[in-house]
Short mmCIF file of C-alpha atoms in Angstrom, two decimals:
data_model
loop_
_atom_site.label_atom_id
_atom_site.label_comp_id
_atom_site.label_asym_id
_atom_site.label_seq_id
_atom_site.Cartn_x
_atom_site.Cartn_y
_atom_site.Cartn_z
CA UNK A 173 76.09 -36.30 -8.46
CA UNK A 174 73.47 -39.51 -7.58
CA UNK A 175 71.08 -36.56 -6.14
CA UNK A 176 71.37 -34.85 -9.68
CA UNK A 177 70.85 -37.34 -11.52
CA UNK A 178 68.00 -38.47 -10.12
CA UNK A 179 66.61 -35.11 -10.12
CA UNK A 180 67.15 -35.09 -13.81
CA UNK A 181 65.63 -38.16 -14.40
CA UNK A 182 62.25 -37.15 -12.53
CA UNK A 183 62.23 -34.22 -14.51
CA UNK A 184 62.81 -36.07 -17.92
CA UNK A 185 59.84 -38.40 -16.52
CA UNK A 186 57.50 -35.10 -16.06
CA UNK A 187 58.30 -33.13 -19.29
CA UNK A 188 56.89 -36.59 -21.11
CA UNK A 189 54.44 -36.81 -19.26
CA UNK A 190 53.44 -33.13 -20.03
CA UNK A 191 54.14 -33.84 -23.72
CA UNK A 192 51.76 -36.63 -24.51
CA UNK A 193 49.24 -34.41 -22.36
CA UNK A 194 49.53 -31.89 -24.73
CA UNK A 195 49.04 -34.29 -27.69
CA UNK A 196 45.72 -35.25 -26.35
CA UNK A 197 44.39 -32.19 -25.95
CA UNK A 198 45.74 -30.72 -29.12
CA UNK A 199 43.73 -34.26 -31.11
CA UNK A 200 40.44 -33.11 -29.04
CA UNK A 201 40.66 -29.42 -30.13
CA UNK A 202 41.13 -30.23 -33.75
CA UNK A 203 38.22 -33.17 -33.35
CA UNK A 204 35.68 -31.07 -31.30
CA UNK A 205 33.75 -29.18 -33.93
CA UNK A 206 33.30 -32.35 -35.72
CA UNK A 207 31.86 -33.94 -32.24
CA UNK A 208 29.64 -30.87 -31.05
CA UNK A 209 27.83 -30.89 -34.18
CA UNK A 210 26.92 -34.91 -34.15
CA UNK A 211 25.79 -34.82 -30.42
CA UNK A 212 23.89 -30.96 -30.64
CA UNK A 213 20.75 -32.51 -31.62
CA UNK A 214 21.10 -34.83 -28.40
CA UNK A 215 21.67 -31.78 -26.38
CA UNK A 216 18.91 -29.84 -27.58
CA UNK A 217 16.63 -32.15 -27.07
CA UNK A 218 17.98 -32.52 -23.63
CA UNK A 219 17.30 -28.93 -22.80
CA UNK A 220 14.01 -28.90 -24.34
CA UNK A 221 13.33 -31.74 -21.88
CA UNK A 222 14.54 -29.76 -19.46
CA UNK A 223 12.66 -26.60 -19.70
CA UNK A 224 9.42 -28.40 -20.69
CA UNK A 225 9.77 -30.38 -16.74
CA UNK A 226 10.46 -27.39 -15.33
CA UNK A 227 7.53 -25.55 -16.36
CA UNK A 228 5.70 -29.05 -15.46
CA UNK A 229 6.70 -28.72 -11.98
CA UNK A 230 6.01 -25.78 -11.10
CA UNK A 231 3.58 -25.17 -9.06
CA UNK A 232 1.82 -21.76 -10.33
CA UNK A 233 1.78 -23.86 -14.12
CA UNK A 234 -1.73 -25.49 -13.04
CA UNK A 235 -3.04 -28.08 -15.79
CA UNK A 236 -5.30 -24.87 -17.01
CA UNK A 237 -3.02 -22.16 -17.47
CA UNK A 238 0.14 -24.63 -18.99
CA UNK A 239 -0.18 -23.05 -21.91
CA UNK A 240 0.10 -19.25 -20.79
CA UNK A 241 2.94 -20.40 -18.59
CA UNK A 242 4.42 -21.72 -21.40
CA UNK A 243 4.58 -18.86 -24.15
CA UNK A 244 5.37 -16.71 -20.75
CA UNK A 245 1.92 -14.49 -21.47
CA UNK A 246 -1.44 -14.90 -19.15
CA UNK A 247 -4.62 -13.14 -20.18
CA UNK A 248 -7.33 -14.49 -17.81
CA UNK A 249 -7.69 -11.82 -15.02
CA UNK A 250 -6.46 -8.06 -13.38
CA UNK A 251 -4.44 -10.17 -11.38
CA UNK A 252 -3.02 -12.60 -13.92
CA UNK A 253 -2.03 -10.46 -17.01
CA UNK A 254 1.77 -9.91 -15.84
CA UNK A 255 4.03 -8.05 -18.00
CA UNK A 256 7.79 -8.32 -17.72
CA UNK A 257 8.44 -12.40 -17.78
CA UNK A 258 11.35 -13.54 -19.97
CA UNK A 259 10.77 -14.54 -23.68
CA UNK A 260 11.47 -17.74 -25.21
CA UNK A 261 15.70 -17.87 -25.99
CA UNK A 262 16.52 -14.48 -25.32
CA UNK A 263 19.76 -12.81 -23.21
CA UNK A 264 18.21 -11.15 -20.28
CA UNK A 265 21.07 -8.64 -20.12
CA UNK A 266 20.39 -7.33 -23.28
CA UNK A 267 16.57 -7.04 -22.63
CA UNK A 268 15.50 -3.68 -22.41
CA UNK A 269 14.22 -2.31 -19.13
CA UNK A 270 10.32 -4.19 -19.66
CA UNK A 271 7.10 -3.31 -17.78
CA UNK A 272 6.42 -5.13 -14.78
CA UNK A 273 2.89 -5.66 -12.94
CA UNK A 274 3.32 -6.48 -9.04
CA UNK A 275 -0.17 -8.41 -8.10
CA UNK A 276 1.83 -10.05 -4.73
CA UNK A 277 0.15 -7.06 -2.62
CA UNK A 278 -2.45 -8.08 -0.30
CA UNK A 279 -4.49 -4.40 -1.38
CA UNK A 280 -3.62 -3.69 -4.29
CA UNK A 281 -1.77 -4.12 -8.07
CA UNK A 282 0.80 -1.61 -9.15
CA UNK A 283 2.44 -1.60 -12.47
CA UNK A 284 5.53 0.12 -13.46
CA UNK A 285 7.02 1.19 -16.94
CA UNK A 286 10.41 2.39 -17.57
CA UNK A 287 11.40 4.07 -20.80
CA UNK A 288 9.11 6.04 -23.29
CA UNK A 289 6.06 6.03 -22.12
CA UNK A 290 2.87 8.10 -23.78
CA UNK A 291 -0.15 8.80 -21.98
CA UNK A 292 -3.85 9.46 -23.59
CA UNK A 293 -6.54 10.02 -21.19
CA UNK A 294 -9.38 10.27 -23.53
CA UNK A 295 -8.63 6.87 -24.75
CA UNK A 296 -7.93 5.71 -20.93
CA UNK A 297 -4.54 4.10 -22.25
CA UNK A 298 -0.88 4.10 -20.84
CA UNK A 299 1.06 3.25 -23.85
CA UNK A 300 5.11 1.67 -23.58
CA UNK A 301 6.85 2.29 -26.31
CA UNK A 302 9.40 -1.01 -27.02
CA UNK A 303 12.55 0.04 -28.83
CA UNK A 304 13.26 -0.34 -32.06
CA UNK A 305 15.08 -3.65 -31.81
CA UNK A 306 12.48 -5.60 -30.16
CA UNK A 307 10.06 -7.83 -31.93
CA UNK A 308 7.39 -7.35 -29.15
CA UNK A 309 4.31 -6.85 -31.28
CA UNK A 310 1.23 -4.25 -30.10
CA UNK A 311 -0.98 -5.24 -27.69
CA UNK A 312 -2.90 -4.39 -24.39
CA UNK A 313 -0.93 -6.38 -22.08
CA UNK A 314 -3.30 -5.27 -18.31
CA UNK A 315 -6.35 -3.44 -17.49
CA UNK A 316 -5.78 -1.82 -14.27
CA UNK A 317 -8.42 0.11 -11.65
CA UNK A 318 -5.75 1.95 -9.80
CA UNK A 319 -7.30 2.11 -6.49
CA UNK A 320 -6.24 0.36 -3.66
CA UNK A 321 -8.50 -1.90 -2.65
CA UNK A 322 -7.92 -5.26 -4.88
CA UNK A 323 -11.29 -7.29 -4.52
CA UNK A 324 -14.08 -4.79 -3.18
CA UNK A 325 -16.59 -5.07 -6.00
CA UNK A 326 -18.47 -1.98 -4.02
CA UNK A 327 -15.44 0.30 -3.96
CA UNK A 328 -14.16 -0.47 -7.71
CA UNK A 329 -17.75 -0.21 -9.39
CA UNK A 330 -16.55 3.74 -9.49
CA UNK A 331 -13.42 3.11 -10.56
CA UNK A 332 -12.38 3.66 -14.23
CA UNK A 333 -10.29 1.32 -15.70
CA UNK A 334 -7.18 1.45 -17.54
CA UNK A 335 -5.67 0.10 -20.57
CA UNK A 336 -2.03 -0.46 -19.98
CA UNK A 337 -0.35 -1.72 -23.86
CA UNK A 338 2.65 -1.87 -25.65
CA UNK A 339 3.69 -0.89 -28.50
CA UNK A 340 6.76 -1.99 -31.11
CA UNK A 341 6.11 0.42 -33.89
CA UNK A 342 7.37 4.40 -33.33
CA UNK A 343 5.70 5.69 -35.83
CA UNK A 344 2.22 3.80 -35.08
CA UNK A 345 2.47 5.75 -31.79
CA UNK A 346 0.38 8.91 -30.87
CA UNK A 347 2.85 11.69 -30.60
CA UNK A 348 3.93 13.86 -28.02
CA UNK A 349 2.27 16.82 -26.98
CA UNK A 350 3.84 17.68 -23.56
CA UNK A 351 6.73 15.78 -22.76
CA UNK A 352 7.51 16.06 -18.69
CA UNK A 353 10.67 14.70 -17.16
CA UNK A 354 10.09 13.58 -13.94
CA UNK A 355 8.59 10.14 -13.16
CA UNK A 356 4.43 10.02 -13.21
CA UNK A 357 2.25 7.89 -10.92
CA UNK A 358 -1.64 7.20 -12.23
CA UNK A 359 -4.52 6.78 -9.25
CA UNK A 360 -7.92 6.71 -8.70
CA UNK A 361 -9.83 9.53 -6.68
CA UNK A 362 -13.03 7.43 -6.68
CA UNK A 363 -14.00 4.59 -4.58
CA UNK A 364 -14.85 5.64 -0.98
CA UNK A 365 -13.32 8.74 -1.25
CA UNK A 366 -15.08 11.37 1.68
CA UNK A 367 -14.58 8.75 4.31
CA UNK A 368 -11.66 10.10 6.30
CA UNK A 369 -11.13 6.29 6.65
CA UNK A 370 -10.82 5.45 3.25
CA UNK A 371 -9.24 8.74 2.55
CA UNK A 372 -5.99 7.94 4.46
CA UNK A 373 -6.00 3.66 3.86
CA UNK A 374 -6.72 3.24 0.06
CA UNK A 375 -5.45 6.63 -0.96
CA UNK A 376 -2.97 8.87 1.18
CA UNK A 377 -1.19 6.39 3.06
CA UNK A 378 -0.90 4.52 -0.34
CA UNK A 379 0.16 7.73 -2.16
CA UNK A 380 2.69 8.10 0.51
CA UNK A 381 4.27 4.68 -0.05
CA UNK A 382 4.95 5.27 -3.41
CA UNK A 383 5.59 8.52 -4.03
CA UNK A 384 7.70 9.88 -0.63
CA UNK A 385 10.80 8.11 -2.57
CA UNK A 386 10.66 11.07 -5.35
CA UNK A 387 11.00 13.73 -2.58
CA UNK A 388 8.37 15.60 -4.53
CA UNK A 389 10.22 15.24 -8.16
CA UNK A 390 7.34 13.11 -9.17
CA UNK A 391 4.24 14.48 -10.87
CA UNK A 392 0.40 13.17 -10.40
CA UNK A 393 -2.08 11.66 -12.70
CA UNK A 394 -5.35 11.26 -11.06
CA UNK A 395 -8.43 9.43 -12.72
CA UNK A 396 -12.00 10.31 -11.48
CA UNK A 397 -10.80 13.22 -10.07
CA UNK A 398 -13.04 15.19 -7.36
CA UNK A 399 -11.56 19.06 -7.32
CA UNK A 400 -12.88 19.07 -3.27
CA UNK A 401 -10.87 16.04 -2.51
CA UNK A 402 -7.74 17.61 -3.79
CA UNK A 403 -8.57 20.60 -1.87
CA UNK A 404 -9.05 19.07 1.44
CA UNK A 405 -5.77 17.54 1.43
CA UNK A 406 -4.17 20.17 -0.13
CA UNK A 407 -1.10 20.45 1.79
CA UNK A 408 -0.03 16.88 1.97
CA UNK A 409 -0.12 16.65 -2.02
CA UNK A 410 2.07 19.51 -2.45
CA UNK A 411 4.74 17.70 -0.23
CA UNK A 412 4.61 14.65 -1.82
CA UNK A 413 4.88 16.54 -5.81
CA UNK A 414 5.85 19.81 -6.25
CA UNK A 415 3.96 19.53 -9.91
CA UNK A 416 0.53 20.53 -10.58
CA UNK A 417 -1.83 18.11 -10.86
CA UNK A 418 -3.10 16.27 -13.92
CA UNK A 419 -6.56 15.50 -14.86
CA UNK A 420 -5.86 11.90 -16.28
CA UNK A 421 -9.54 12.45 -17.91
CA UNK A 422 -9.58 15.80 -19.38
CA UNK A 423 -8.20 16.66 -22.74
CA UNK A 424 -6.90 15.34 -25.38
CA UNK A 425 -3.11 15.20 -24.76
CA UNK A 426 -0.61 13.12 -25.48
CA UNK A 427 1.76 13.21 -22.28
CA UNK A 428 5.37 11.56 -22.31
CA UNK A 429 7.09 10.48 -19.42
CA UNK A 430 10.30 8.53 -18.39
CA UNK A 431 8.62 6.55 -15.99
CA UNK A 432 5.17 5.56 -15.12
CA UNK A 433 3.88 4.28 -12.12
CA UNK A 434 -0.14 2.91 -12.02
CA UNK A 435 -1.59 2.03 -9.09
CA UNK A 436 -0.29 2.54 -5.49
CA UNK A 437 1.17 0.36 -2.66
CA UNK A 438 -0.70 -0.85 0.08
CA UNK A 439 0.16 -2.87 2.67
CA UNK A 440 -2.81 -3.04 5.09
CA UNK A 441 -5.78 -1.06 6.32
CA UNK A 442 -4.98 2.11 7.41
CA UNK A 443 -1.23 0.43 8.73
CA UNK A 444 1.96 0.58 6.99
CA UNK A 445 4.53 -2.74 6.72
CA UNK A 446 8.08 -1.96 7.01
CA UNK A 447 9.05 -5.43 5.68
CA UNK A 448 7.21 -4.66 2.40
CA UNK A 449 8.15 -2.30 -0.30
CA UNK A 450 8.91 0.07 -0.92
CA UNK A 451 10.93 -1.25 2.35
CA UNK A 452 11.65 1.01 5.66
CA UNK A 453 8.43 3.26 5.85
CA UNK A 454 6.44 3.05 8.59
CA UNK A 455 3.63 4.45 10.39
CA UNK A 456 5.87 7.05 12.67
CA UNK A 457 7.81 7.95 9.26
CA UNK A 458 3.63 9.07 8.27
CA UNK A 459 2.65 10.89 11.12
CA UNK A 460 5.94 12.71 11.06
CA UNK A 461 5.57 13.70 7.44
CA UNK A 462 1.81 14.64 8.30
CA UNK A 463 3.02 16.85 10.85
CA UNK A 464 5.75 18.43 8.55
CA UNK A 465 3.01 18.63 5.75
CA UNK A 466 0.81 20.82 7.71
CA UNK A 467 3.33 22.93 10.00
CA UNK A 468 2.21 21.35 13.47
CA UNK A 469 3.85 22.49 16.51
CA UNK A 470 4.19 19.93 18.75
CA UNK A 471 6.45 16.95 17.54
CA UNK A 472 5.95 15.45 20.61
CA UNK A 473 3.81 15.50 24.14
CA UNK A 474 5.12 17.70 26.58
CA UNK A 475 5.14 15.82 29.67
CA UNK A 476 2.44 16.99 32.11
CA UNK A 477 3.64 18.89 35.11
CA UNK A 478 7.00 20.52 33.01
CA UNK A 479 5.76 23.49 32.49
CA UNK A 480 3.36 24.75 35.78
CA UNK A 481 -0.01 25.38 34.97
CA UNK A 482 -1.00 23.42 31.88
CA UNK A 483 -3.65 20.62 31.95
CA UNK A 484 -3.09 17.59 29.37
CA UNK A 485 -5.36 18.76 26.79
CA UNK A 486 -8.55 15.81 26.19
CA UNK A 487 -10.17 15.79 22.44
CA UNK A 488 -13.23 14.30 22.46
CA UNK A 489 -13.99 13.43 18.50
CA UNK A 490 -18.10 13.56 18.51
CA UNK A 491 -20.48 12.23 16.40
CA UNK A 492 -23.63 12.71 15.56
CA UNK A 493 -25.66 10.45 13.34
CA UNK A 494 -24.25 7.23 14.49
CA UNK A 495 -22.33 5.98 16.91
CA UNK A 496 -22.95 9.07 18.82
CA UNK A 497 -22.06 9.65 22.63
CA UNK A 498 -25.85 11.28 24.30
CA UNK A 499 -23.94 11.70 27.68
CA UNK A 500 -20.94 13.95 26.25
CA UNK A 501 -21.80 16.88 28.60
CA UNK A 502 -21.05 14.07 31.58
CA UNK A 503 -18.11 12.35 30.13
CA UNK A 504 -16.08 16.28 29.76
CA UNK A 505 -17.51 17.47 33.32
CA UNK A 506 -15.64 13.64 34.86
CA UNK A 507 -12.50 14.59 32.70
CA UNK A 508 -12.40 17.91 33.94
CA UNK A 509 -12.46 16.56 37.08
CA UNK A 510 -9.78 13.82 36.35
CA UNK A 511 -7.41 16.79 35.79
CA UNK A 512 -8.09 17.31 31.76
CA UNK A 513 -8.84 20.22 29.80
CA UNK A 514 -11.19 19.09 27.51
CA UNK A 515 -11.62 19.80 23.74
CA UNK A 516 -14.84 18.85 21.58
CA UNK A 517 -14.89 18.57 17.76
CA UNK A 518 -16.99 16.81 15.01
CA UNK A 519 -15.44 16.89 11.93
CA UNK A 520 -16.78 16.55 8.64
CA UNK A 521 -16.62 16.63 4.97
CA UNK A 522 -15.91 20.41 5.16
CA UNK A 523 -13.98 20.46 7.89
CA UNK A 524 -10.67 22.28 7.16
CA UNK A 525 -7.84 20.24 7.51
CA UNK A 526 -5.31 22.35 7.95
CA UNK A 527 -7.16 23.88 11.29
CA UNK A 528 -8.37 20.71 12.33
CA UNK A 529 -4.71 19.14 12.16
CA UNK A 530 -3.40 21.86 14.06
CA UNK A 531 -6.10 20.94 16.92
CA UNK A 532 -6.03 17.69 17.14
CA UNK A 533 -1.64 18.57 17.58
CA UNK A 534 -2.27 20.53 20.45
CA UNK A 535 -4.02 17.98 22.37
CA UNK A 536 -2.38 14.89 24.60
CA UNK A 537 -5.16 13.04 24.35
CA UNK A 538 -7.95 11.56 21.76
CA UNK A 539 -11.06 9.57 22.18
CA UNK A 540 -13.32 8.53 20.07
CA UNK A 541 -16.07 5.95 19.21
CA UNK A 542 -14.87 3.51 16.44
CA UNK A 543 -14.95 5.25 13.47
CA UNK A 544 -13.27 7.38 10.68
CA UNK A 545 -13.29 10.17 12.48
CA UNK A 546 -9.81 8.20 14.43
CA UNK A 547 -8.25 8.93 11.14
CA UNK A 548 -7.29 12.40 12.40
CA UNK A 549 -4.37 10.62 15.21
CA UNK A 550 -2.04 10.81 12.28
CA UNK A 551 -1.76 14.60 13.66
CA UNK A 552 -1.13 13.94 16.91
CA UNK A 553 2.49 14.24 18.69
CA UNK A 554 4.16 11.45 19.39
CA UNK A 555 3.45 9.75 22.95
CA UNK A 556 0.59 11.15 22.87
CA UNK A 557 -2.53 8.50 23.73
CA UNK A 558 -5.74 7.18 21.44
CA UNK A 559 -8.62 5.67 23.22
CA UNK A 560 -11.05 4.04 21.05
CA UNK A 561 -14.40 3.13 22.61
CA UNK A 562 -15.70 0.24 20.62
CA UNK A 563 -19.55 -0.26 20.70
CA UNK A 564 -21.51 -3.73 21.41
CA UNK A 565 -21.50 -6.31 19.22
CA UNK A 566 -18.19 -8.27 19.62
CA UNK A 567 -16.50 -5.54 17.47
CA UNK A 568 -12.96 -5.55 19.73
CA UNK A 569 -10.61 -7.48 16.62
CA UNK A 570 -11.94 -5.00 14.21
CA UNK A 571 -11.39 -2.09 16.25
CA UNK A 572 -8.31 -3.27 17.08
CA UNK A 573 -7.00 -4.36 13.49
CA UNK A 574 -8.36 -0.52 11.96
CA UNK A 575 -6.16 1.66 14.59
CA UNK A 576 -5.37 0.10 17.68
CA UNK A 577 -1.93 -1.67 15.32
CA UNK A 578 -1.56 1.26 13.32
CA UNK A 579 -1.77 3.70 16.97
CA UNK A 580 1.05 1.65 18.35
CA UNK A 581 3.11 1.22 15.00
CA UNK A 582 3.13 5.44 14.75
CA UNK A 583 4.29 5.66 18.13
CA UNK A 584 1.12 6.20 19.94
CA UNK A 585 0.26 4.55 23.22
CA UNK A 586 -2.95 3.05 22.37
CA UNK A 587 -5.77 2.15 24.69
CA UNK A 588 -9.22 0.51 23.91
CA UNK A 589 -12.47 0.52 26.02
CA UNK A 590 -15.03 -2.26 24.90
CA UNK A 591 -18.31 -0.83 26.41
CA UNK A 592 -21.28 -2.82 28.15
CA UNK A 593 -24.53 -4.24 27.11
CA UNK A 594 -25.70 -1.19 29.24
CA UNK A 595 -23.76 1.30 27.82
CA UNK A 596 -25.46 0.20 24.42
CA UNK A 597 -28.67 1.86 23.15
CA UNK A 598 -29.43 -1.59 21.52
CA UNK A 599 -30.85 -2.49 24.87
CA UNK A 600 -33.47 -0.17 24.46
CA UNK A 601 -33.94 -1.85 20.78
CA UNK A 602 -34.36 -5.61 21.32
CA UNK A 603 -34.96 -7.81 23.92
CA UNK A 604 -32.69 -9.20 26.09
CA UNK A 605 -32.97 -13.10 24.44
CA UNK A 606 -32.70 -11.62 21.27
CA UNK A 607 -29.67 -13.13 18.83
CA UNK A 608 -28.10 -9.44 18.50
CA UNK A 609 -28.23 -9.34 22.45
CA UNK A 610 -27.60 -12.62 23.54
CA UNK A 611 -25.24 -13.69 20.51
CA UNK A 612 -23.66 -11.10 18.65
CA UNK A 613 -20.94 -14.05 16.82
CA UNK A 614 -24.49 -14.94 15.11
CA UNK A 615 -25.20 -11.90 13.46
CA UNK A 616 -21.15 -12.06 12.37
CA UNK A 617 -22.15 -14.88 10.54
CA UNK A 618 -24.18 -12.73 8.15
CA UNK A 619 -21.43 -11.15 6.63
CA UNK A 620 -20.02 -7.55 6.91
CA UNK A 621 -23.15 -6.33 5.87
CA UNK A 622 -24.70 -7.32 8.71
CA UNK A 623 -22.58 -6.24 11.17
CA UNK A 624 -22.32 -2.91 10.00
CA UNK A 625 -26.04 -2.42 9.45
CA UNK A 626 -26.59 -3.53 13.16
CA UNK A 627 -23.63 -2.86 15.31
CA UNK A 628 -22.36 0.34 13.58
CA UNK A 629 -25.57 2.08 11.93
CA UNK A 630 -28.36 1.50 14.62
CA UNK A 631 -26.32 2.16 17.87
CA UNK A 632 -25.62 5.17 19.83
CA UNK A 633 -23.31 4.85 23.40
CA UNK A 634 -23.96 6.29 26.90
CA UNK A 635 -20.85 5.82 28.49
CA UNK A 636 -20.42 5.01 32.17
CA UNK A 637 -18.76 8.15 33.13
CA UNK A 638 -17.23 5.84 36.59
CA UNK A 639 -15.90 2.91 34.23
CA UNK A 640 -14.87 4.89 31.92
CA UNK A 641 -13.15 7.14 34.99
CA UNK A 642 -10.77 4.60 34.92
CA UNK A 643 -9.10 4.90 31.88
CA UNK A 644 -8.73 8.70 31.19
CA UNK A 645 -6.65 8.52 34.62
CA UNK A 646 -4.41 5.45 32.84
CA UNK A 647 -3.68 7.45 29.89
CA UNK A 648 -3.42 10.70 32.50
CA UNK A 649 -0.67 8.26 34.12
CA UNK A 650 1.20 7.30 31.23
CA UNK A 651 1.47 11.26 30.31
CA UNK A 652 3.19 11.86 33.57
CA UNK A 653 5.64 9.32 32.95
#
């Protein structure tokens, strides 16, 4: 009985307890419209504070552009005109899907628009088309060369540039006149298009980043468009879209798509970075979609000595106005010798790709002087081996950054011979206390310009057929292994 009525007790104790708590809360509830509406002003003034510090801080709100940071709208540069930042007071999740402008690539700028979007070449616009509930008035929001190579004056001069706007009004829009359902991506065919080079690093490995993703539901929109460019490389379009190609510049059509991409990603020269989007690709995932593209045999090396009586094939890449080798007929007579059968080929702007893929997949081996004609080991099998002979003129880092990385990163084994002062026709040039001879770094100093006017345009290469001896039996050994 004592433990029961203690029990009762505690509980009697509680249950008041709980009553006046209830009292208190039911006095706030009744008193708390009455107290939100004297201290609002306090708190909005509180958050103003707030927001106008934290624009303050920042550190991309520089003293010049506070204002642009502050209405959330930039028009100073390419680079600088962003689209997609959130407006003043609005719900994010009941923003429509808004255009966004990527300028964090170290090549290039890519913007993307999701919705209705209208394209008119003749007026060089790409036009998003807000819905009806926004309050987003018209305006050109970017201008856009979609070629990737942010910052070259040289290679954008040829580049036309495009308005990207917005606009809030339907019926202010310019209608339809072929409406396409698949996703679009705008690019530039200019620049220094007919390098092999350039081809691949500021236009097919770029077109490759963003399009692959579509598996060829994607259709292209190509500004200064060259007809023999598209012809060339032919067969790795039609993997990457399955639509015919549009003439961004001819006509006067109206074309409507659900998504539009301008510009293309680009991570590095002639490389791929599998850390950056669109994340995953890399340089093996190219070469092995180059290799599908064009029908190539040989996915990989076959191992020399597995099947009796076949020599590692040797392609020698040759040039002829620069750069050229003047003892080739020496270099393939040692390489025969070495245990190679030997291949020479100098392609050019008419070379057939298609042909000259399926060479350069047959062979084990590649060598080459620096130079865009290296382009072509994105045919080769994997294992297979790139030697790069890099002239005078303290040229190694560049050769190296250009396709020694990219070699490895595609699962190449790369190897790079750095040739003489002998070797060099420069010798024959200057003298031997001459800056160019005595301190190539100097002539560095000069800019690219420079370099490539002295180290690149005016030199040819006799190799050392004994030094070089050496490292066509290296890469012999690595194919054995």
């Amino acid at each position: 009985m004592e433990y029961k009525f203690k029990l009762a007790r505690n509980l009697s104790r509680f249950e008041l307890q709980k009553l006046g708590l209830m009292a208190v809360v039911g006095c706030f509830l009744l008193l708390s419209p009455t107290i939100l509406t004297m201290t609002k002003p306090c708190m909005d003034s509180f958050s103003n504070w707030i927001k106008s510090k934290t624009l303050e801080d920042d550190p991309a709100c520089h003293e010049q552009e506070m204002s642009s940071c502050r209405k959330g709208t930039n028009n100073a540069s390419q680079e600088d005109n962003l689209a997609g930042t959130k407006q003043d007071g609005r719900n994010d999740s009941k923003l429509e899907s808004r255009p966004t402008c990527d300028v964090s690539g170290p090549r290039s700028i890519v913007c993307e628009m999701d919705g209705d979007v209208r394209i008119h070449g003749n007026s060089s616009s790409v036009i998003w088309i807000a819905s009806s509930n926004t309050s987003r008035r018209n305006e050109a929001w970017q201008k856009i060369k979609p070629y990737a190579r942010k910052g070259d004056i040289t290679a954008l001069h040829s580049v036309r540039e495009l308005s990207l706007r917005s606009m809030s009004r339907h019926d202010e829009a310019p209608a339809c006149t072929v409406n396409h359902s698949v996703p679009a991506i705008v690019f530039s065919t200019a620049g220094y298009a007919g390098n092999m080079f350039h081809d691949f690093s500021d236009m097919l490995i770029p077109l490759f980043l963003t399009s692959h993703r579509y598996h060829g539901e994607v259709r292209f929109l190509i500004t200064n468009m060259k007809p023999w460019w598209i012809r060339k490389y032919g067969e790795m379009l039609r993997h990457l879209s399955y639509y015919e190609i549009i003439n961004f510049d001819d006509g006067d059509e109206i074309h409507c798509f659900p998504h539009v991409i301008v510009g293309l990603q680009c991570h590095k020269e002639f490389n791929i970075d599998p850390s950056r989007p669109p994340a995953g690709y890399s340089m093996a995932n190219l070469t092995q979609f180059m290799r599908s593209s064009y029908s190539l045999e040989r996915e990989m090396i076959t191992k020399a000595g597995e099947h009796t009586g076949r020599k590692p094939r040797l392609l020698i890449i040759s040039r002829k106005r620069t750069r050229s080798l003047t003892n080739t007929n020496q270099i393939v007579e040692m390489a025969e010798e070495v245990g190679y059968e030997v291949v020479v080929v100098e392609p050019s702007l008419r070379t057939d790709m298609a042909e000259f893929a399926r060479i350069v997949n047959s062979c084990d081996v590649m060598v080459g002087v620096h130079g865009a004609g290296l382009a072509n080991m994105v045919f080769l099998p994997r294992n297979a081996v790139l030697i790069q002979i890099v002239p005078w003129g303290q040229l190694g880092g560049i050769a190296r950054y250009d396709f020694g990385w990219s070699a490895s990163n595609a699962r190449l084994k790369y190897l790079q011979y750095e040739i003489s002062l002998e070797e060099s026709s420069l010798m024959e040039q200057y003298p031997r206390d001459h800056p160019i001879i005595k301190d190539p770094l100097s002539v560095h100093k000069q800019g690219w310009g420079a370099v490539r006017d002295t180290f690149l345009y005016k030199q040819n290469i006799r190799l050392d057929v004994r030094r070089f001896r050496t490292v066509l039996s290296e890469a012999l050994g690595h194919l054995h292994r």
